[in-house]
Tab-separated table of C-alpha atoms in Angstrom:
chain	number	residue	atom	x	y	z
A	1	MET	CA	-0.014	0.029	0.038
A	2	ASP	CA	1.210	3.523	-0.896
A	3	VAL	CA	2.480	5.682	1.884
A	4	MET	CA	-0.134	8.261	0.930
A	5	GLU	CA	-2.955	5.741	0.825
A	6	ALA	CA	-2.128	4.413	4.411
A	7	ILE	CA	-2.178	7.996	5.607
A	8	ILE	CA	-5.622	8.626	4.084
A	9	ARG	CA	-7.037	5.310	5.304
A	10	ARG	CA	-5.573	5.801	8.822
A	11	TYR	CA	-8.053	6.560	11.301
A	12	SER	CA	-8.437	6.406	15.295
A	13	VAL	CA	-10.111	2.974	15.592
A	14	ARG	CA	-12.187	2.720	18.772
A	15	SER	CA	-14.035	-0.413	17.837
A	16	TYR	CA	-12.361	-3.883	17.257
A	17	GLN	CA	-12.987	-7.287	16.190
A	18	GLN	CA	-12.138	-10.068	18.411
A	19	ARG	CA	-10.081	-11.740	15.932
A	20	PRO	CA	-6.376	-11.802	17.296
A	21	VAL	CA	-3.472	-10.255	15.484
A	22	GLU	CA	-1.310	-12.625	13.661
A	23	GLU	CA	2.041	-13.179	15.132
A	24	ASP	CA	3.913	-12.304	11.907
A	25	LYS	CA	1.933	-9.020	11.353
A	26	LEU	CA	2.587	-8.050	14.974
A	27	LYS	CA	6.348	-8.541	14.373
A	28	ASP	CA	6.224	-6.510	11.210
A	29	ILE	CA	4.505	-3.584	12.966
A	30	LEU	CA	7.067	-3.733	15.580
A	31	GLU	CA	9.921	-3.908	13.030
A	32	ALA	CA	8.394	-0.744	11.449
A	33	ALA	CA	9.082	0.987	15.025
A	34	ARG	CA	12.551	-0.386	15.197
A	35	LEU	CA	13.575	1.148	12.086
A	36	ALA	CA	12.584	4.534	13.068
A	37	PRO	CA	14.859	7.618	13.022
A	38	SER	CA	15.821	9.190	16.377
A	39	ALA	CA	17.925	11.925	17.301
A	40	SER	CA	21.577	10.689	17.185
A	41	ASN	CA	20.155	7.404	16.712
A	42	ARG	CA	19.285	7.166	20.333
A	43	GLN	CA	16.546	4.560	20.238
A	44	GLU	CA	15.211	5.214	23.575
A	45	TRP	CA	11.909	3.453	22.638
A	46	ARG	CA	10.714	0.235	24.380
A	47	PHE	CA	7.546	-1.271	23.938
A	48	VAL	CA	5.453	-3.583	26.163
A	49	VAL	CA	3.076	-5.700	24.068
A	50	VAL	CA	0.074	-6.672	26.032
A	51	ARG	CA	-2.505	-9.394	25.038
A	52	ASP	CA	-3.477	-10.874	28.199
A	53	GLU	CA	-7.117	-9.975	28.605
A	54	ALA	CA	-7.172	-9.515	32.259
A	55	VAL	CA	-4.141	-7.148	32.063
A	56	ARG	CA	-5.928	-5.256	29.052
A	57	GLN	CA	-8.954	-4.831	31.294
A	58	ARG	CA	-6.863	-3.061	33.980
A	59	LEU	CA	-5.334	-0.904	31.298
A	60	MET	CA	-8.773	0.283	30.265
A	61	ARG	CA	-9.500	1.212	33.876
A	62	ALA	CA	-6.199	3.221	33.959
A	63	ALA	CA	-7.241	4.812	30.692
A	64	ARG	CA	-10.509	6.492	31.796
A	65	ASN	CA	-12.464	3.426	31.282
A	66	GLN	CA	-12.340	3.859	27.327
A	67	PRO	CA	-13.949	0.585	26.287
A	68	PHE	CA	-11.872	0.072	23.163
A	69	VAL	CA	-8.861	-0.083	25.254
A	70	GLY	CA	-10.046	-3.349	26.748
A	71	GLN	CA	-11.544	-4.522	23.435
A	72	ALA	CA	-8.411	-4.277	21.333
A	73	PRO	CA	-6.736	-7.722	21.130
A	74	VAL	CA	-3.442	-5.831	21.567
A	75	VAL	CA	-2.332	-2.782	23.458
A	76	ILE	CA	1.304	-1.651	23.285
A	77	ALA	CA	2.636	0.646	26.158
A	78	CYS	CA	5.196	2.903	24.361
A	79	CYS	CA	7.820	3.685	26.835
A	80	ALA	CA	11.297	5.447	26.816
A	81	VAL	CA	14.509	4.492	28.545
A	82	THR	CA	15.875	8.036	28.637
A	83	ASP	CA	18.530	10.292	30.015
A	84	ASN	CA	15.953	13.242	29.273
A	85	HIS	CA	18.418	14.792	26.657
A	86	ILE	CA	17.286	18.076	25.390
A	87	MET	CA	18.230	19.064	21.871
A	88	GLY	CA	19.938	22.197	20.741
A	89	CYS	CA	16.549	23.483	19.865
A	90	GLY	CA	15.403	23.280	23.558
A	91	GLN	CA	12.990	20.435	22.848
A	92	LEU	CA	13.120	17.046	25.040
A	93	CYS	CA	14.258	14.491	22.711
A	94	TYR	CA	12.357	11.319	23.889
A	95	PRO	CA	8.688	12.256	23.176
A	96	ILE	CA	9.495	13.195	19.574
A	97	ASP	CA	11.618	10.124	18.865
A	98	ILE	CA	8.964	7.696	20.506
A	99	ALA	CA	6.028	9.566	18.590
A	100	ILE	CA	8.000	8.747	15.371
A	101	ALA	CA	8.351	5.188	16.143
A	102	ILE	CA	4.667	4.887	16.991
A	103	GLU	CA	3.362	6.353	13.788
A	104	HIS	CA	5.631	4.082	11.783
A	105	MET	CA	3.567	1.080	13.564
A	106	VAL	CA	0.366	3.177	12.794
A	107	LEU	CA	0.939	3.328	9.019
A	108	LYS	CA	2.504	-0.226	8.856
A	109	ALA	CA	-0.817	-1.685	10.659
A	110	VAL	CA	-2.928	0.167	7.927
A	111	GLU	CA	-0.858	-1.549	5.246
A	112	GLU	CA	-1.572	-5.054	6.987
A	113	GLY	CA	-5.386	-4.260	7.197
A	114	LEU	CA	-5.239	-3.404	10.841
A	115	GLY	CA	-6.365	-0.477	12.874
A	116	THR	CA	-4.878	1.620	15.800
A	117	CYS	CA	-5.703	4.439	18.078
A	118	TRP	CA	-3.089	6.640	20.060
A	119	ILE	CA	-4.060	6.835	23.656
A	120	GLY	CA	-2.611	9.685	25.726
A	121	ALA	CA	-5.381	9.858	28.149
A	122	PHE	CA	-4.195	7.390	30.935
A	123	ASN	CA	-2.925	7.439	34.527
A	124	GLN	CA	1.051	7.204	34.265
A	125	GLU	CA	1.281	5.727	37.740
A	126	GLN	CA	-1.373	3.092	37.411
A	127	VAL	CA	0.076	1.789	34.038
A	128	LYS	CA	3.421	1.654	35.436
A	129	GLU	CA	2.063	-0.328	38.241
A	130	ILE	CA	-0.023	-2.855	35.988
A	131	LEU	CA	2.997	-3.509	33.741
A	132	ASP	CA	5.881	-3.221	36.205
A	133	ILE	CA	7.516	-0.410	34.622
A	134	PRO	CA	10.250	1.315	36.614
A	135	GLU	CA	9.668	4.635	38.105
A	136	ASP	CA	12.088	6.529	35.611
A	137	VAL	CA	10.870	4.852	32.515
A	138	PRO	CA	8.013	7.419	31.162
A	139	VAL	CA	5.174	5.737	29.133
A	140	VAL	CA	4.580	8.276	26.468
A	141	GLU	CA	1.392	6.649	24.889
A	142	LEU	CA	-0.510	3.483	24.862
A	143	LEU	CA	-1.424	2.150	21.344
A	144	ALA	CA	-4.532	0.021	20.660
A	145	LEU	CA	-4.097	-2.471	17.736
A	146	GLY	CA	-6.313	-4.852	16.048
A	147	TYR	CA	-8.882	-5.541	13.152
A	148	PRO	CA	-11.265	-2.662	13.009
A	149	GLU	CA	-15.002	-3.449	13.128
A	150	LYS	CA	-15.569	-1.113	10.141
A	151	ASP	CA	-13.083	-0.797	7.455
A	152	SER	CA	-13.744	2.682	6.219
A	153	SER	CA	-13.497	5.857	7.745
A	154	MET	CA	-15.081	9.439	7.511
A	155	PRO	CA	-13.487	12.007	5.436
A	156	LYS	CA	-10.898	13.707	7.734
A	157	ASP	CA	-11.636	17.135	9.467
A	158	ARG	CA	-8.555	19.302	9.079
A	159	LEU	CA	-7.443	22.863	8.529
A	160	LYS	CA	-6.873	23.829	5.073
A	161	LEU	CA	-3.210	23.739	3.698
A	162	GLU	CA	-3.214	27.532	3.279
A	163	GLU	CA	-4.147	27.632	7.231
A	164	ILE	CA	-1.233	25.814	8.177
A	165	VAL	CA	1.342	26.551	5.590
A	166	MET	CA	3.455	29.846	5.205
A	167	TYR	CA	6.220	30.527	2.821
A	168	GLU	CA	9.520	32.157	3.342
A	169	ARG	CA	8.616	33.657	6.641
A	170	TRP	CA	5.737	33.677	9.232
A	171	ARG	CA	2.595	35.340	8.331
A	172	ARG	CA	0.592	37.047	11.250
B	1	MET	CA	5.601	2.690	-2.714
B	2	ASP	CA	4.666	0.446	0.187
B	3	VAL	CA	4.787	1.962	3.804
B	4	MET	CA	7.701	-0.619	4.775
B	5	GLU	CA	9.516	0.106	1.635
B	6	ALA	CA	9.445	3.783	2.496
B	7	ILE	CA	10.470	3.034	6.051
B	8	ILE	CA	13.345	0.850	4.963
B	9	ARG	CA	14.600	3.435	2.248
B	10	ARG	CA	14.432	6.565	4.483
B	11	TYR	CA	17.625	7.791	5.800
B	12	SER	CA	18.944	11.194	7.047
B	13	VAL	CA	20.006	12.847	3.877
B	14	ARG	CA	22.900	15.250	4.512
B	15	SER	CA	23.893	15.720	0.795
B	16	TYR	CA	21.485	17.374	-1.730
B	17	GLN	CA	21.300	17.881	-5.465
B	18	GLN	CA	20.613	21.539	-6.363
B	19	ARG	CA	17.617	20.365	-8.415
B	20	PRO	CA	14.454	22.103	-7.175
B	21	VAL	CA	11.788	20.364	-5.607
B	22	GLU	CA	8.723	20.400	-7.946
B	23	GLU	CA	5.656	22.516	-6.633
B	24	ASP	CA	3.200	19.587	-6.771
B	25	LYS	CA	5.571	17.121	-4.958
B	26	LEU	CA	6.077	19.860	-2.089
B	27	LYS	CA	2.067	20.183	-2.119
B	28	ASP	CA	1.701	16.438	-1.639
B	29	ILE	CA	4.401	16.371	0.920
B	30	LEU	CA	2.792	19.221	2.917
B	31	GLU	CA	-0.728	17.438	2.336
B	32	ALA	CA	0.544	14.226	4.175
B	33	ALA	CA	1.492	16.348	7.307
B	34	ARG	CA	-2.033	17.988	7.083
B	35	LEU	CA	-3.893	14.654	7.383
B	36	ALA	CA	-1.868	13.405	10.281
B	37	PRO	CA	-3.791	12.482	13.574
B	38	SER	CA	-3.285	14.697	16.634
B	39	ALA	CA	-4.612	14.461	20.226
B	40	SER	CA	-8.280	15.559	20.102
B	41	ASN	CA	-7.526	16.818	16.623
B	42	ARG	CA	-5.824	19.783	17.828
B	43	GLN	CA	-3.649	20.146	14.640
B	44	GLU	CA	-1.377	22.664	16.224
B	45	TRP	CA	1.460	22.207	13.681
B	46	ARG	CA	2.225	25.183	11.390
B	47	PHE	CA	4.976	24.890	8.574
B	48	VAL	CA	7.335	27.729	7.203
B	49	VAL	CA	8.595	26.497	3.928
B	50	VAL	CA	11.969	28.215	2.962
B	51	ARG	CA	13.159	28.020	-0.493
B	52	ASP	CA	14.906	31.535	-0.736
B	53	GLU	CA	18.655	30.873	-0.675
B	54	ALA	CA	19.885	33.695	1.485
B	55	VAL	CA	17.483	32.725	4.144
B	56	ARG	CA	18.772	29.277	3.891
B	57	GLN	CA	22.134	30.410	4.547
B	58	ARG	CA	20.992	32.231	7.647
B	59	LEU	CA	19.134	29.225	8.863
B	60	MET	CA	22.516	27.091	8.345
B	61	ARG	CA	24.340	29.406	10.559
B	62	ALA	CA	21.470	29.087	13.093
B	63	ALA	CA	21.840	25.114	12.797
B	64	ARG	CA	25.533	24.711	14.007
B	65	ASN	CA	26.669	25.555	10.319
B	66	GLN	CA	25.682	22.122	9.254
B	67	PRO	CA	26.233	22.703	5.526
B	68	PHE	CA	23.351	20.438	4.227
B	69	VAL	CA	21.009	22.810	5.934
B	70	GLY	CA	22.172	25.577	3.359
B	71	GLN	CA	22.345	23.171	0.604
B	72	ALA	CA	18.859	21.601	0.823
B	73	PRO	CA	16.667	23.253	-1.677
B	74	VAL	CA	13.793	23.326	0.852
B	75	VAL	CA	13.813	23.715	4.682
B	76	ILE	CA	10.746	23.475	6.472
B	77	ALA	CA	10.513	25.084	10.003
B	78	CYS	CA	8.129	23.076	11.883
B	79	CYS	CA	6.214	24.936	14.683
B	80	ALA	CA	3.445	24.658	17.089
B	81	VAL	CA	0.679	27.144	17.649
B	82	THR	CA	-0.105	25.867	21.226
B	83	ASP	CA	-1.718	26.242	24.412
B	84	ASN	CA	0.839	23.815	25.947
B	85	HIS	CA	-1.873	21.297	26.728
B	86	ILE	CA	-0.828	18.329	28.781
B	87	MET	CA	-2.296	15.022	28.126
B	88	GLY	CA	-3.639	12.792	30.837
B	89	CYS	CA	-0.348	10.709	30.758
B	90	GLY	CA	1.549	13.807	31.688
B	91	GLN	CA	3.040	14.391	28.463
B	92	LEU	CA	3.099	17.618	26.600
B	93	CYS	CA	0.843	17.279	23.649
B	94	TYR	CA	2.459	19.420	20.834
B	95	PRO	CA	5.854	17.998	20.453
B	96	ILE	CA	4.314	14.547	19.792
B	97	ASP	CA	1.743	15.851	17.349
B	98	ILE	CA	4.089	17.835	15.400
B	99	ALA	CA	6.585	14.846	15.241
B	100	ILE	CA	3.811	12.562	13.585
B	101	ALA	CA	3.123	15.219	10.965
B	102	ILE	CA	6.845	15.653	10.355
B	103	GLU	CA	7.057	11.664	9.832
B	104	HIS	CA	4.256	11.870	7.459
B	105	MET	CA	6.324	14.177	5.374
B	106	VAL	CA	9.392	12.336	5.721
B	107	LEU	CA	7.632	8.969	4.454
B	108	LYS	CA	5.862	10.720	1.716
B	109	ALA	CA	9.087	12.330	0.679
B	110	VAL	CA	10.689	8.960	0.185
B	111	GLU	CA	7.650	7.846	-1.884
B	112	GLU	CA	8.508	10.887	-4.203
B	113	GLY	CA	12.154	10.030	-4.632
B	114	LEU	CA	13.190	12.653	-2.239
B	115	GLY	CA	15.108	12.889	0.960
B	116	THR	CA	15.063	14.674	4.128
B	117	CYS	CA	16.791	15.157	7.461
B	118	TRP	CA	15.392	16.028	10.812
B	119	ILE	CA	17.179	18.827	12.505
B	120	GLY	CA	16.827	19.433	16.053
B	121	ALA	CA	20.210	21.043	16.906
B	122	PHE	CA	19.550	24.786	16.280
B	123	ASN	CA	19.280	27.931	17.995
B	124	GLN	CA	15.441	28.607	18.805
B	125	GLU	CA	15.854	32.490	19.131
B	126	GLN	CA	17.947	32.852	15.992
B	127	VAL	CA	15.598	30.815	13.925
B	128	LYS	CA	12.505	32.775	15.129
B	129	GLU	CA	14.322	35.811	14.393
B	130	ILE	CA	15.250	34.940	10.905
B	131	LEU	CA	11.721	33.748	10.018
B	132	ASP	CA	9.852	36.304	11.858
B	133	ILE	CA	8.164	33.578	14.326
B	134	PRO	CA	6.299	34.909	17.331
B	135	GLU	CA	7.846	34.470	20.844
B	136	ASP	CA	5.075	32.042	21.885
B	137	VAL	CA	5.407	29.822	18.818
B	138	PRO	CA	7.980	27.078	19.504
B	139	VAL	CA	9.810	25.738	16.573
B	140	VAL	CA	10.092	21.942	17.266
B	141	GLU	CA	12.316	20.969	14.392
B	142	LEU	CA	13.645	21.960	10.904
B	143	LEU	CA	13.327	19.650	8.155
B	144	ALA	CA	15.705	19.597	5.240
B	145	LEU	CA	14.053	18.522	1.862
B	146	GLY	CA	15.383	17.751	-1.590
B	147	TYR	CA	16.738	15.217	-3.841
B	148	PRO	CA	19.593	13.318	-2.338
B	149	GLU	CA	23.058	13.197	-3.878
B	150	LYS	CA	22.994	9.376	-3.554
B	151	ASP	CA	19.816	7.236	-3.784
B	152	SER	CA	20.988	4.495	-1.641
B	153	SER	CA	21.551	4.176	2.079
B	154	MET	CA	23.619	2.011	4.391
B	155	PRO	CA	21.805	-0.776	6.428
B	156	LYS	CA	20.426	0.773	9.460
B	157	ASP	CA	22.290	0.338	12.810
B	158	ARG	CA	19.553	-0.421	15.229
B	159	LEU	CA	18.842	-2.429	18.436
B	160	LYS	CA	17.473	-5.745	17.897
B	161	LEU	CA	13.679	-6.401	18.266
B	162	GLU	CA	14.130	-8.356	21.342
B	163	GLU	CA	16.217	-5.490	22.859
B	164	ILE	CA	13.224	-3.139	22.415
B	165	VAL	CA	10.196	-5.289	22.746
B	166	MET	CA	8.779	-6.968	25.928
B	167	TYR	CA	5.587	-9.180	26.241
B	168	GLU	CA	2.856	-8.772	28.706
B	169	ARG	CA	5.061	-6.723	31.455
B	170	TRP	CA	8.349	-4.988	31.793
B	171	ARG	CA	11.549	-7.245	32.070
B	172	ARG	CA	14.077	-6.178	34.040
């Protein structure tokens, strides 16, 4: 599947089939993350792949009881083993690098006929406790993964290109 | 081009041809960013596309004199118009969302035969001054864009899958 087609087809899937995700597809999706770029090739990403139903139910409760978190056959806790390096521009390195790796998984999942949803609304301490994640390892996002109930998406509600792009300098 | 092929072919291009980037290709790349997901569809991304050579030379000086920043025919300043929203998990929203949009551009560029390089090593205040960017608008990254001098890349130096993936819970 073309990159652009994957970008267009991707949507935040909040309703999943109970069909499990094949082992080889899951591996390919994780491989897409593994190959991501990161600042100075730091590769601070770590992924805890959760398929156990009881654990997913606990994650759901830690994620504001959003039902799809418990329903998705796979939930990936996207973590960082990090020294909190700040880049020259002043930005913290790890959230950006982990985000790149996650979006690689998201687009590769579309290519495999799967769906995902980024989850930022969760209790950090509770997720750490459920998955036995060390105190100094931030969980940046959870990612739900599975076969979507519906395979189509609504047209995307986005700002127009001219509202987000400027040429040569900032236009007020 | 398949998503996975784009991921594999992508590398940090630090040597560019002087051939300009076609207008329609640039538009398609920006469109890939426009369609990116963001937390609650906030779309805080804004892009300042710089093609003027004199301005690119100034950006190069603000980016630790890395020569490819001046050499690339296009440099995109990837900014955020943001209220600094913090997600439930404790992470700042905008660096993650802008990173997703940037990586969409990066992968779409590969599909178009173009190359890119993420640049986080730059002086925030100098870039703001050069591009007339307001004080409260962070420049998250610069992105160099153009036709690569070489079209091949080295094999990627990455941690193994088993070094970055754990199952069901964190393994110490």
